[in-house]
Short mmCIF file of the N, C-alpha and C atoms (twelve columns), coordinates in Angstrom:
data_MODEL
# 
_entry.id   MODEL 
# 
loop_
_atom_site.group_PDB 
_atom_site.id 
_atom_site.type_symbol 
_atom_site.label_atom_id 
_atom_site.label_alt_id 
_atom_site.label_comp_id 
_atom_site.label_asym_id 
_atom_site.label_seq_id 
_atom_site.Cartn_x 
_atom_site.Cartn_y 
_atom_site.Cartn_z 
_atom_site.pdbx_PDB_model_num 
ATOM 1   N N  . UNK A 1   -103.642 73.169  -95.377  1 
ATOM 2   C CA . UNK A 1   -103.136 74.030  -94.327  1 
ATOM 3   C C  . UNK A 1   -101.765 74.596  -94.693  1 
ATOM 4   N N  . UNK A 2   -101.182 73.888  -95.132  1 
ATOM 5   C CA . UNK A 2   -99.983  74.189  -95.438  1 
ATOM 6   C C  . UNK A 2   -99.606  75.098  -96.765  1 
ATOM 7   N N  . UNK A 3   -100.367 75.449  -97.350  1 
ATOM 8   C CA . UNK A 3   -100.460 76.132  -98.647  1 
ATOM 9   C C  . UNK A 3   -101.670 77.642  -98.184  1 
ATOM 10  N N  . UNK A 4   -102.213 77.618  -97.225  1 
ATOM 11  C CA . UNK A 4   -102.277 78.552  -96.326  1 
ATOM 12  C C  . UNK A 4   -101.369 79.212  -95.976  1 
ATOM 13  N N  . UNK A 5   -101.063 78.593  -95.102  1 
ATOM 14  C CA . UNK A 5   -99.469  79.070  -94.353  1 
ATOM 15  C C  . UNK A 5   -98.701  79.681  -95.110  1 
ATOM 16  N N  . UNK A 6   -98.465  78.995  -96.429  1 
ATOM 17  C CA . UNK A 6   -97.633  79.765  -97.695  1 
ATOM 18  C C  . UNK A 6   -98.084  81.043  -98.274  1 
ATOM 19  N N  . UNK A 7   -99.398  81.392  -98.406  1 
ATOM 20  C CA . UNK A 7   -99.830  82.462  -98.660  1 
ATOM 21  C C  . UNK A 7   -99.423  83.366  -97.366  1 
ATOM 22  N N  . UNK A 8   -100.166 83.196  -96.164  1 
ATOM 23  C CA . UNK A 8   -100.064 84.272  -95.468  1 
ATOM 24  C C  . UNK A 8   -98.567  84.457  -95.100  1 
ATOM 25  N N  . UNK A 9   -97.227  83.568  -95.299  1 
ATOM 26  C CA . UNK A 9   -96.226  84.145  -95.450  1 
ATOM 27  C C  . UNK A 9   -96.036  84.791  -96.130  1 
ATOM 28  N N  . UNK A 10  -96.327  84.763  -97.791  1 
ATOM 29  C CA . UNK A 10  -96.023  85.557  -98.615  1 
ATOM 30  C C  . UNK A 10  -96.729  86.849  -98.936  1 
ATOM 31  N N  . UNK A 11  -98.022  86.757  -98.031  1 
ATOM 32  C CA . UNK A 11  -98.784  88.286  -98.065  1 
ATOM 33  C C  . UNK A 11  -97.707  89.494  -96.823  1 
ATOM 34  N N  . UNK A 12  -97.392  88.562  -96.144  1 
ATOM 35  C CA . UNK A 12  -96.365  88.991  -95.349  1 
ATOM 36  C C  . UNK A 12  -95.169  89.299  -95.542  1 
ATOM 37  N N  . UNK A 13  -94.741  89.033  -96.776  1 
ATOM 38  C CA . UNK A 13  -93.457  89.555  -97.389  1 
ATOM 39  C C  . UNK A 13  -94.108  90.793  -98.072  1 
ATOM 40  N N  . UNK A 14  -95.149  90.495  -98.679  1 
ATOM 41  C CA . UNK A 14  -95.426  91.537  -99.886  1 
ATOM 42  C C  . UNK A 14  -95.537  93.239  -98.924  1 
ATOM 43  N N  . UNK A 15  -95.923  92.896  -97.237  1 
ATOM 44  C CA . UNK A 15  -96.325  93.682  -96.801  1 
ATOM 45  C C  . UNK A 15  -94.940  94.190  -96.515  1 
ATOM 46  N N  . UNK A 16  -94.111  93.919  -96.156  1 
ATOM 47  C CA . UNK A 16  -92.661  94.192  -95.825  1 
ATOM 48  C C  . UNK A 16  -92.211  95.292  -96.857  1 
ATOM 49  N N  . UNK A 17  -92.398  94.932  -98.354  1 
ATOM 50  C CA . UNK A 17  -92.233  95.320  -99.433  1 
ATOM 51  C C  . UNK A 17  -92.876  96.587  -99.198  1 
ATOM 52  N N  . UNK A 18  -93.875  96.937  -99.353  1 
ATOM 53  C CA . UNK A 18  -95.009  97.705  -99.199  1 
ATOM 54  C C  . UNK A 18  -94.132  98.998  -98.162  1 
ATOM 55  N N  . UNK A 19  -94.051  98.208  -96.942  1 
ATOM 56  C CA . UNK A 19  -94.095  99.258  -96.085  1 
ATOM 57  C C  . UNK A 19  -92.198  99.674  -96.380  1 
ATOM 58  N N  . UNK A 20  -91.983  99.056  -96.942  1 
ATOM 59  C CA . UNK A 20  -90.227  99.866  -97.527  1 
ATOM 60  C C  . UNK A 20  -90.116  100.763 -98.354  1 
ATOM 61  N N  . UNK A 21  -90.712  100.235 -99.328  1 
ATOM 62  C CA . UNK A 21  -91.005  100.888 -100.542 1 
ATOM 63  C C  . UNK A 21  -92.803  101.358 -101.268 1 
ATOM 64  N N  . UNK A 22  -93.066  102.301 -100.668 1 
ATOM 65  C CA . UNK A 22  -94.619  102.195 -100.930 1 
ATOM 66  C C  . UNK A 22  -95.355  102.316 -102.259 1 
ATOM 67  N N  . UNK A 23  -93.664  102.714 -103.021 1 
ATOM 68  C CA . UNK A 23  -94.449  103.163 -104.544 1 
ATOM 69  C C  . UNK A 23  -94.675  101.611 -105.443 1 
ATOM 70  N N  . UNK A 24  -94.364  100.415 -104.488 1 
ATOM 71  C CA . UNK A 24  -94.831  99.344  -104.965 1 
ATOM 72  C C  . UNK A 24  -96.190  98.584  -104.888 1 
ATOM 73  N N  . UNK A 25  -96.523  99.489  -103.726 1 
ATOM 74  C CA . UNK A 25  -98.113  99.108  -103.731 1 
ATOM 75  C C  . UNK A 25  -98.886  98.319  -104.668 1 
ATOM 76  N N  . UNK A 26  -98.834  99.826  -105.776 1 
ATOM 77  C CA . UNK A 26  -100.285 99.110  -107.002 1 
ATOM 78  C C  . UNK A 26  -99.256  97.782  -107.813 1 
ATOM 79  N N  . UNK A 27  -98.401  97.657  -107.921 1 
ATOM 80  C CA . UNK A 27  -97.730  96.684  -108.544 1 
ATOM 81  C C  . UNK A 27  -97.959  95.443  -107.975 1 
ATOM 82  N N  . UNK A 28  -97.717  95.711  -106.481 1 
ATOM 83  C CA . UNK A 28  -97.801  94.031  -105.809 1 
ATOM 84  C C  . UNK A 28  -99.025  93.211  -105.899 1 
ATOM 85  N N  . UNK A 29  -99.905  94.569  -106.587 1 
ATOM 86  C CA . UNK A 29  -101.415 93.604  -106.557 1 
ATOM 87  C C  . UNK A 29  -101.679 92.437  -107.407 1 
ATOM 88  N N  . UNK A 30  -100.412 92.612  -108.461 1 
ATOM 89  C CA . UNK A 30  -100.080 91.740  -109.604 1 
ATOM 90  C C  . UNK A 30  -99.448  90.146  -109.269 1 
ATOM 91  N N  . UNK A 31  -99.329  90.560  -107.711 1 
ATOM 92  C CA . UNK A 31  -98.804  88.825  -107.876 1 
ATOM 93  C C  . UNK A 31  -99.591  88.186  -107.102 1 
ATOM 94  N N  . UNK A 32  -99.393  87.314  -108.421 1 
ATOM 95  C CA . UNK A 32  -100.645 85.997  -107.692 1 
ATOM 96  C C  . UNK A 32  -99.897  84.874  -107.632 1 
ATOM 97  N N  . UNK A 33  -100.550 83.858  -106.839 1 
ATOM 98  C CA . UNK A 33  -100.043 82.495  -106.272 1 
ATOM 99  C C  . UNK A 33  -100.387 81.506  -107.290 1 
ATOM 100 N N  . UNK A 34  -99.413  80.563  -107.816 1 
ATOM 101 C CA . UNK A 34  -99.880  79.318  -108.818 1 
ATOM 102 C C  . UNK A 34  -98.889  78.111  -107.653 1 
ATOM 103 N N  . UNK A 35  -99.699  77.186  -108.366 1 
ATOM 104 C CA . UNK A 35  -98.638  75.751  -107.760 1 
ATOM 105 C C  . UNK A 35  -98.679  74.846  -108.952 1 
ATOM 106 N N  . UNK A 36  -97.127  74.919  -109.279 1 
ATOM 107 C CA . UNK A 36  -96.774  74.006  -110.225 1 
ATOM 108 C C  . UNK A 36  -96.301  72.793  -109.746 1 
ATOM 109 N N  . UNK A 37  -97.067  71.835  -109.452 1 
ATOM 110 C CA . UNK A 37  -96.425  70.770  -108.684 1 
ATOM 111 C C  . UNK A 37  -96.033  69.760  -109.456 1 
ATOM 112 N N  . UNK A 38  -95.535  69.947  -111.077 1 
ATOM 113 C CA . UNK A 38  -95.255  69.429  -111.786 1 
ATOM 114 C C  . UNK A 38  -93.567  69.687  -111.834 1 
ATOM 115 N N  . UNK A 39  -93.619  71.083  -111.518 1 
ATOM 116 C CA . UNK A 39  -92.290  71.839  -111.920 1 
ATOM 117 C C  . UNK A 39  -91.937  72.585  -110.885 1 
ATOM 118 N N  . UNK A 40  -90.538  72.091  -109.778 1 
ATOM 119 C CA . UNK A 40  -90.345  73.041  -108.598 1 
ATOM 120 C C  . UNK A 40  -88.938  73.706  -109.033 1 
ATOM 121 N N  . UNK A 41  -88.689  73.645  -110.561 1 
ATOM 122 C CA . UNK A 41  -87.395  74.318  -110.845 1 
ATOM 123 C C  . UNK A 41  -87.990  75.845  -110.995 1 
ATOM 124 N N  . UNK A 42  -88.478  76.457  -111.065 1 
ATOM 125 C CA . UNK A 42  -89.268  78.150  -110.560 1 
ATOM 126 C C  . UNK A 42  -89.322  78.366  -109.461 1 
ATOM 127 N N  . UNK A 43  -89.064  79.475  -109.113 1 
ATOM 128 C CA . UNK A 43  -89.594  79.985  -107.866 1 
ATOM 129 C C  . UNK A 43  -90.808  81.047  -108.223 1 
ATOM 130 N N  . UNK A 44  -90.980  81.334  -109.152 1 
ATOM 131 C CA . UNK A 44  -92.012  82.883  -110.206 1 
ATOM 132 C C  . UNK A 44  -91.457  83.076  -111.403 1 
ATOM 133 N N  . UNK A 45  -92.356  83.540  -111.856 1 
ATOM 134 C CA . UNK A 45  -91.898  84.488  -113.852 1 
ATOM 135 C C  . UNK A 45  -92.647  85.599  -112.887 1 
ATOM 136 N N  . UNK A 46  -92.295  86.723  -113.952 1 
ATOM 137 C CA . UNK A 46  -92.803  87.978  -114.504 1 
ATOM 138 C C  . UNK A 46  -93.569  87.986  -115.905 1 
ATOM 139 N N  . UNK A 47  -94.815  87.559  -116.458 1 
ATOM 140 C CA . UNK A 47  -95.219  87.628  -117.507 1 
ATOM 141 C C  . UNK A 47  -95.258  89.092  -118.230 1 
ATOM 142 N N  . UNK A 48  -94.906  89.748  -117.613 1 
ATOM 143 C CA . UNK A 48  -95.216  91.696  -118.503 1 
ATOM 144 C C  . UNK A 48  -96.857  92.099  -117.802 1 
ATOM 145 N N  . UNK A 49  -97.669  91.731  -117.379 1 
ATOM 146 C CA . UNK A 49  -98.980  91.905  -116.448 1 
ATOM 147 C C  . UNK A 49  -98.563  91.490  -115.087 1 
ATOM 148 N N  . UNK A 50  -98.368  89.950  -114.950 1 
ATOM 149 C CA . UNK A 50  -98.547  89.518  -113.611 1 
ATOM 150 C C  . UNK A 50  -97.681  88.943  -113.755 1 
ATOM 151 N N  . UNK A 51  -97.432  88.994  -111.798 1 
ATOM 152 C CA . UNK A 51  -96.198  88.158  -111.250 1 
ATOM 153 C C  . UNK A 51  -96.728  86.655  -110.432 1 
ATOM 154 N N  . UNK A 52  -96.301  85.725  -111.508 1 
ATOM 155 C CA . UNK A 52  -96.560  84.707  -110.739 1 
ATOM 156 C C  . UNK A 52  -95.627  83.653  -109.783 1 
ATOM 157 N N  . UNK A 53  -96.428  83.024  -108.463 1 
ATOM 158 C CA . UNK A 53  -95.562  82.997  -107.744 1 
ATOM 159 C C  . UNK A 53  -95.716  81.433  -107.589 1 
ATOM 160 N N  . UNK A 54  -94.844  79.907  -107.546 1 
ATOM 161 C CA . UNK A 54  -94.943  78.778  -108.083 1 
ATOM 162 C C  . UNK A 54  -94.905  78.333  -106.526 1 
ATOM 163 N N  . UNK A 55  -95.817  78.415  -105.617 1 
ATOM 164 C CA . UNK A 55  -95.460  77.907  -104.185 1 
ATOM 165 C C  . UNK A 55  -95.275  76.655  -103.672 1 
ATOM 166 N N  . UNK A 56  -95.302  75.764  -104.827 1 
ATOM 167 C CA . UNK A 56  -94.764  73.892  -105.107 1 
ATOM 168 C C  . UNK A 56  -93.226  73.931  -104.587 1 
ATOM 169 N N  . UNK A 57  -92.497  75.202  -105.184 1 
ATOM 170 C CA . UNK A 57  -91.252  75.207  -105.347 1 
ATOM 171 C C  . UNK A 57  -90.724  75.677  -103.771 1 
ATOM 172 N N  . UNK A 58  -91.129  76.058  -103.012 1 
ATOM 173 C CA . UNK A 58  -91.128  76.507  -101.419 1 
ATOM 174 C C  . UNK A 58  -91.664  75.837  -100.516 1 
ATOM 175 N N  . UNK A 59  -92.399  74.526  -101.007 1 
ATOM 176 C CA . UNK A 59  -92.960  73.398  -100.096 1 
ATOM 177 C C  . UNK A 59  -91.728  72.721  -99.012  1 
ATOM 178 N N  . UNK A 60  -90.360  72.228  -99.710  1 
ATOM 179 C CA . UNK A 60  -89.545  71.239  -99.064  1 
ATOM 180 C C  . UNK A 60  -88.882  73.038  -97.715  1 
ATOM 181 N N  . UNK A 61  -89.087  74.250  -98.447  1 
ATOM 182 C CA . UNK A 61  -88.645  74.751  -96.932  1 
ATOM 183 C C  . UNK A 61  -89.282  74.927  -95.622  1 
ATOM 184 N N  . UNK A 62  -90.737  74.693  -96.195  1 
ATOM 185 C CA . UNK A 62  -91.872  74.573  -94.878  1 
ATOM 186 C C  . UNK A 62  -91.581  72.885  -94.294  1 
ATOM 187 N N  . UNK A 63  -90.864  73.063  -92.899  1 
ATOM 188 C CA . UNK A 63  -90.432  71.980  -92.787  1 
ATOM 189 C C  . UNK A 63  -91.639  71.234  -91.446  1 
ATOM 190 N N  . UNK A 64  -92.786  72.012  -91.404  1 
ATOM 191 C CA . UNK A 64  -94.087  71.112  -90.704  1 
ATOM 192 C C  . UNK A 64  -95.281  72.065  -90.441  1 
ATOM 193 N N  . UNK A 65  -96.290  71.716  -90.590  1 
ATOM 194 C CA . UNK A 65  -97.548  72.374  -89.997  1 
ATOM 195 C C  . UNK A 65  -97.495  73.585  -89.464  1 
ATOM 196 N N  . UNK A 66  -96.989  73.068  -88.296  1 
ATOM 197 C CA . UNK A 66  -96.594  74.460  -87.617  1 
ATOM 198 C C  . UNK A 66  -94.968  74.505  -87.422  1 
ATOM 199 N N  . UNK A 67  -93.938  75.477  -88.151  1 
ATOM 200 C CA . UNK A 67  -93.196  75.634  -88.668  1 
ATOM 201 C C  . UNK A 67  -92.226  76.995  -87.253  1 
ATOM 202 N N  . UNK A 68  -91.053  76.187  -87.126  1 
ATOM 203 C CA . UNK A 68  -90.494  77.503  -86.194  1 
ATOM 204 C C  . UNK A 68  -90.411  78.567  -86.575  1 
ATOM 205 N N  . UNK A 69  -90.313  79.655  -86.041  1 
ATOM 206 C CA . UNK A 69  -89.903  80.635  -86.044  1 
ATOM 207 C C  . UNK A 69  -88.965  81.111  -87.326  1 
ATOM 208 N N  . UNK A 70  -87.753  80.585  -87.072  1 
ATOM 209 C CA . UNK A 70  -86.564  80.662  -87.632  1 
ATOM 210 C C  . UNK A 70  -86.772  80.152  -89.439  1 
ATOM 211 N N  . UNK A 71  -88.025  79.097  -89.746  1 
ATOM 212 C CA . UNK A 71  -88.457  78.835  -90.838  1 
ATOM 213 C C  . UNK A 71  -88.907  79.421  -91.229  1 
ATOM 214 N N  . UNK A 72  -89.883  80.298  -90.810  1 
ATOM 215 C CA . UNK A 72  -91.186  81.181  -91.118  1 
ATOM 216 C C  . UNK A 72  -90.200  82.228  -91.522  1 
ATOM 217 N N  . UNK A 73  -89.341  83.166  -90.952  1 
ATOM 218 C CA . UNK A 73  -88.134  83.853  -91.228  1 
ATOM 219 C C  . UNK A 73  -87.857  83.773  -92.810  1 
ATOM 220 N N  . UNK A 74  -87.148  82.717  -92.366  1 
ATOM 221 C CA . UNK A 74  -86.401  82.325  -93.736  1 
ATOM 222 C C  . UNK A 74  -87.429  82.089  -95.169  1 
ATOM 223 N N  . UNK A 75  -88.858  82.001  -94.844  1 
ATOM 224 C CA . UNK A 75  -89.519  82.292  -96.258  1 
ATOM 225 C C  . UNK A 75  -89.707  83.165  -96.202  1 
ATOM 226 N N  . UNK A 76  -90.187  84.423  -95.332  1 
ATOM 227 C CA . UNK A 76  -90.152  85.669  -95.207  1 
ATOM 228 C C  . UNK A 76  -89.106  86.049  -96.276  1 
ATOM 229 N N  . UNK A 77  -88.218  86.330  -95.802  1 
ATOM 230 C CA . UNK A 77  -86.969  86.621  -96.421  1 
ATOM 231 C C  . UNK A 77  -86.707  85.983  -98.002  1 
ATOM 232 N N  . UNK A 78  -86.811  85.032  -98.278  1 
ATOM 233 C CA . UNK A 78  -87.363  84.169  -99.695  1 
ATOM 234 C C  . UNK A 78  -88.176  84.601  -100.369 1 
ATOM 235 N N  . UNK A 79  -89.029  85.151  -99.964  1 
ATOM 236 C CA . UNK A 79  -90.100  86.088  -101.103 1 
ATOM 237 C C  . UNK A 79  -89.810  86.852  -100.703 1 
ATOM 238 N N  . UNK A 80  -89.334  87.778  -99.550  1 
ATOM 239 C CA . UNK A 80  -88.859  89.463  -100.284 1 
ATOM 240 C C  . UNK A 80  -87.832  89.379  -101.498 1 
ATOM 241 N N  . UNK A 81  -86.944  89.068  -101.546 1 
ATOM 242 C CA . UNK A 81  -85.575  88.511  -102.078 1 
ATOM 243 C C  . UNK A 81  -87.046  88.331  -103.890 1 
ATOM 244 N N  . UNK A 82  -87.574  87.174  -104.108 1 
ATOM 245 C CA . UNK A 82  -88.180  86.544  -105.199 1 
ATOM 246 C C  . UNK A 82  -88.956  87.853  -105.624 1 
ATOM 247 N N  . UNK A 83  -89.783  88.323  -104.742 1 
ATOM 248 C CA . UNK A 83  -90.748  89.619  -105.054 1 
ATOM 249 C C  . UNK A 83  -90.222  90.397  -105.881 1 
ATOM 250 N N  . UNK A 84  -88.951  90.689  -104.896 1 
ATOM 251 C CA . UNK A 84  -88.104  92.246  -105.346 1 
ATOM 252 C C  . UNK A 84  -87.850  91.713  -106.506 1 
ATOM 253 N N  . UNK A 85  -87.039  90.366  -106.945 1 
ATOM 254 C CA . UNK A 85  -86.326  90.102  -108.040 1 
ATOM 255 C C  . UNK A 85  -87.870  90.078  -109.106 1 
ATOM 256 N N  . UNK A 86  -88.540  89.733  -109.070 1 
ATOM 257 C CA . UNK A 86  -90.032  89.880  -109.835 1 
ATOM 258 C C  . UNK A 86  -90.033  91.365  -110.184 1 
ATOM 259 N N  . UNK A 87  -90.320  92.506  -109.339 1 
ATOM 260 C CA . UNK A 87  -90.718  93.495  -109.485 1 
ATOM 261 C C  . UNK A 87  -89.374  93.864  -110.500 1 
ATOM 262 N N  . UNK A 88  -88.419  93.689  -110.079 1 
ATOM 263 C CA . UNK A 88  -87.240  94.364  -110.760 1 
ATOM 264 C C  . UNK A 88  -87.380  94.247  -112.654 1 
ATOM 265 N N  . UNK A 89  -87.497  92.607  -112.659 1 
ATOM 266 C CA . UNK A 89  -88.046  92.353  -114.312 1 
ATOM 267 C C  . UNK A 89  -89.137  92.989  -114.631 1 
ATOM 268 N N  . UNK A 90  -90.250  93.313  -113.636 1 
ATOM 269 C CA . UNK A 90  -91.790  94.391  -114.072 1 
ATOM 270 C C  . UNK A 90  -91.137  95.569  -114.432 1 
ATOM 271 N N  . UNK A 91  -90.225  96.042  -113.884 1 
ATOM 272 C CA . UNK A 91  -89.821  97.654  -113.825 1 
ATOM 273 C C  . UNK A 91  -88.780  97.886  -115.029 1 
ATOM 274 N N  . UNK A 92  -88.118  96.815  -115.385 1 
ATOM 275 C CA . UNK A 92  -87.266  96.469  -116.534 1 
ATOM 276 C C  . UNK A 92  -87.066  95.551  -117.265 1 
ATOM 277 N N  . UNK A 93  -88.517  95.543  -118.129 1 
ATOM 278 C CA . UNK A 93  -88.825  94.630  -118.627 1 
ATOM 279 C C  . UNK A 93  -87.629  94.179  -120.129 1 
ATOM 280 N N  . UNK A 94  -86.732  94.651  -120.340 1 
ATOM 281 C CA . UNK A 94  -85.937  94.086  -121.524 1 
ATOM 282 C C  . UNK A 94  -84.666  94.188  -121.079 1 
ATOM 283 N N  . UNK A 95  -84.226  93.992  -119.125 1 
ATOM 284 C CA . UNK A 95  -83.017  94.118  -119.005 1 
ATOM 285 C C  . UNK A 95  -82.312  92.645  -118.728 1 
ATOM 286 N N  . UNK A 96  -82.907  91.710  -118.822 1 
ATOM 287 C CA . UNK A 96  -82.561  90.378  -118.454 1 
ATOM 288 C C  . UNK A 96  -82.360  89.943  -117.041 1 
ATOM 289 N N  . UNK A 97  -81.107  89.782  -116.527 1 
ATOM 290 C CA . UNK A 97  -80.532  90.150  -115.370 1 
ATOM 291 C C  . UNK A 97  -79.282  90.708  -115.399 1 
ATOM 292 N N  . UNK A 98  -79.308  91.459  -116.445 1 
ATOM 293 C CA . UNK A 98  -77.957  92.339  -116.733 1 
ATOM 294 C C  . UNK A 98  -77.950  93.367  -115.769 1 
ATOM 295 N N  . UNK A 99  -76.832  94.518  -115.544 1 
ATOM 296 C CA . UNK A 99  -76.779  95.239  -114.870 1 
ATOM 297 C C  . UNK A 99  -77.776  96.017  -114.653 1 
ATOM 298 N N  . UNK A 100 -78.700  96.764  -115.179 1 
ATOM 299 C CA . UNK A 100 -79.903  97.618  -115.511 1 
ATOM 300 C C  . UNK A 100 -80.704  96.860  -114.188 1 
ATOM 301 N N  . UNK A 101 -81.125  95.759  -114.345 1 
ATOM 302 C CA . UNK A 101 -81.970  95.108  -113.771 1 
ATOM 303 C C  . UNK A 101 -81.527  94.576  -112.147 1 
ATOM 304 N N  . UNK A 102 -80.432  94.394  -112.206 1 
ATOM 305 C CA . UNK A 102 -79.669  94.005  -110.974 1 
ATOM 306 C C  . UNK A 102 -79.768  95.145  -109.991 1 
ATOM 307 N N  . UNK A 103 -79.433  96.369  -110.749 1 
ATOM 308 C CA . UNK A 103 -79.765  97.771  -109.982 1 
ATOM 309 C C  . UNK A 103 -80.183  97.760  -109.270 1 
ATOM 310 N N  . UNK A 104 -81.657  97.690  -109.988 1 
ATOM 311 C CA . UNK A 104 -82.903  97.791  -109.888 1 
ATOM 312 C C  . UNK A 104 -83.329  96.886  -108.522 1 
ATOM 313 N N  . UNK A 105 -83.250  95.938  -108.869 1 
ATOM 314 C CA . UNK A 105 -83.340  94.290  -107.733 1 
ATOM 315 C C  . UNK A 105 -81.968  95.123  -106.292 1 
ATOM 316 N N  . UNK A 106 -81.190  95.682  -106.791 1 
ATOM 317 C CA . UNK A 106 -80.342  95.929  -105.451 1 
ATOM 318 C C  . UNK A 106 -81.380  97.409  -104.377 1 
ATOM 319 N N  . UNK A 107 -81.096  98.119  -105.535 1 
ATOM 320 C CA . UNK A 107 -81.543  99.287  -105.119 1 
ATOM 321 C C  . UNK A 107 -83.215  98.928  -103.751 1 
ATOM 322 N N  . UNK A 108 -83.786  98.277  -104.369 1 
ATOM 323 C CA . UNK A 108 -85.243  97.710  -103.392 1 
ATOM 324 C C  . UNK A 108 -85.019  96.767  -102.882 1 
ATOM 325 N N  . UNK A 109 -83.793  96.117  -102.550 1 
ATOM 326 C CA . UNK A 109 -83.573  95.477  -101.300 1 
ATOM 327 C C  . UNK A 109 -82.694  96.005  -100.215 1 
ATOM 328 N N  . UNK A 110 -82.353  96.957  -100.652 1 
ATOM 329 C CA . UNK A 110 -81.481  97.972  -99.971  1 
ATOM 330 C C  . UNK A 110 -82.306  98.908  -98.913  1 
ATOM 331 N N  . UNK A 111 -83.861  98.987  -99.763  1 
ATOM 332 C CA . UNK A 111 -84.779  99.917  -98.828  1 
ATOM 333 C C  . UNK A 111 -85.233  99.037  -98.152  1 
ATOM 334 N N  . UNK A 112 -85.750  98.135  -98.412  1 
ATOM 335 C CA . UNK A 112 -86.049  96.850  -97.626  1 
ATOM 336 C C  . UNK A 112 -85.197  96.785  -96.291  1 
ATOM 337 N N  . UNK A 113 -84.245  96.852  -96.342  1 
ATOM 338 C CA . UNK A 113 -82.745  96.314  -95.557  1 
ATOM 339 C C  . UNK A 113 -83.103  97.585  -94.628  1 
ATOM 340 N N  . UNK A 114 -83.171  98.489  -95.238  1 
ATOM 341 C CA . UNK A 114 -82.938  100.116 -94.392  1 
ATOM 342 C C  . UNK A 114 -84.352  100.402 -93.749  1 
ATOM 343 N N  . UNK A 115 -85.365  99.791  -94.141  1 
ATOM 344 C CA . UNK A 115 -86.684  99.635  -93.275  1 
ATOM 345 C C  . UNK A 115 -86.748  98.828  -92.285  1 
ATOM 346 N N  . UNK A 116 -85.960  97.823  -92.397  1 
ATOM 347 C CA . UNK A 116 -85.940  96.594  -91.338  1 
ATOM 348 C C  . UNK A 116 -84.618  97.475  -90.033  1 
ATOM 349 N N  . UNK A 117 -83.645  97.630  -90.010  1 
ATOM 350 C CA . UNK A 117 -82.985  98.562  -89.785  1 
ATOM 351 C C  . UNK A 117 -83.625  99.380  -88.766  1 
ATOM 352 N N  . UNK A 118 -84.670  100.617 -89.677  1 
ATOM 353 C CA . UNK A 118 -85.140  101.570 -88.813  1 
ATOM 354 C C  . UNK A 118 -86.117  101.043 -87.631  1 
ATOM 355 N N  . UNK A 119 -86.648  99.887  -88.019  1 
ATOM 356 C CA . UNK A 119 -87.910  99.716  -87.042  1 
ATOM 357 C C  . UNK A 119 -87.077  98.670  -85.930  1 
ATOM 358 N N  . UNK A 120 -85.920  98.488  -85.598  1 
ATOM 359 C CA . UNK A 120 -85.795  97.389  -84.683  1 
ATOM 360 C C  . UNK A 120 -86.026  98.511  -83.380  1 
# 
C-alpha cells in the first residue's frame, strides 16, 4: 500500500510538471520507479534514456498509511524538485551540476513556481 501511495504521489508530481511546463510531456514518460532497498543514499540517476526514480529512499518521509496532508505535500514537492533536477541532467547531459545545468534545473522550477502561483 504504501509503495502505491508513492507512485500515485509521484504521478502527481510528474503531472504538476506537465501542466507547467508541457514541452516535458514526452520526456516524463521516461521515468520509471525502481526500489533500491539496499541503497537509500539516491533519490534517482538520469541514465541518458531513462529517469530512474529509487522510492526506498522516500519511504522514512511517508510517515503512515494514510499520511497527512502536509506529508503528502511535502513529497509532492520532493519529486517536483528530484524530477526537475532529473530532467535538467536529460536536457544537459555533460553539464554536471555546473552552472549550465543549474539553469536549466532553475529555469523549470521557476515555471513550476509561476504555475502554482497562477492557479491559486
Amino acid at each position: 500500500a504504501r509503495i502505491a501511495l508513492m507512485r500515485n504521489i509521484l504521478e502527481e508530481a510528474k503531472r504538476m510538471v506537465i501542466s507547467s511546463i508541457p514541452s516535458t510531456s514526452d520526456l516524463l514518460q521516461r521515468v520509471m520507479v525502481g526500489y533500491d532497498a539496499k541503497n537509500d543514499t539516491y533519490e534517482a540517476f538520469c541514465d541518458g534514456h531513462q529517469i530512474i526514480v529509487n522510492l526506498f529512499s522516500y519511504m522514512p518521509k511517508l510517515t503512515s498509511l494514510s499520511p497527512s496532508l502536509s506529508s503528502h505535500r511535502t513529497l509532492i514537492h520532493d519529486f517536483v524538485i528530484m524530477v526537475t533536477h532529473e530532467l535538467a541532467h536529460f536536457l544537459e547531459p555533460h553539464a554536471g551540476h555546473g552552472p549550465i545545468w543549474r539553469d536549466t534545473h532553475m529555469k523549470m522550477m521557476l515555471e513550476v513556481m509561476k504555475h502554482l502561483e497562477g492557479s491559486k
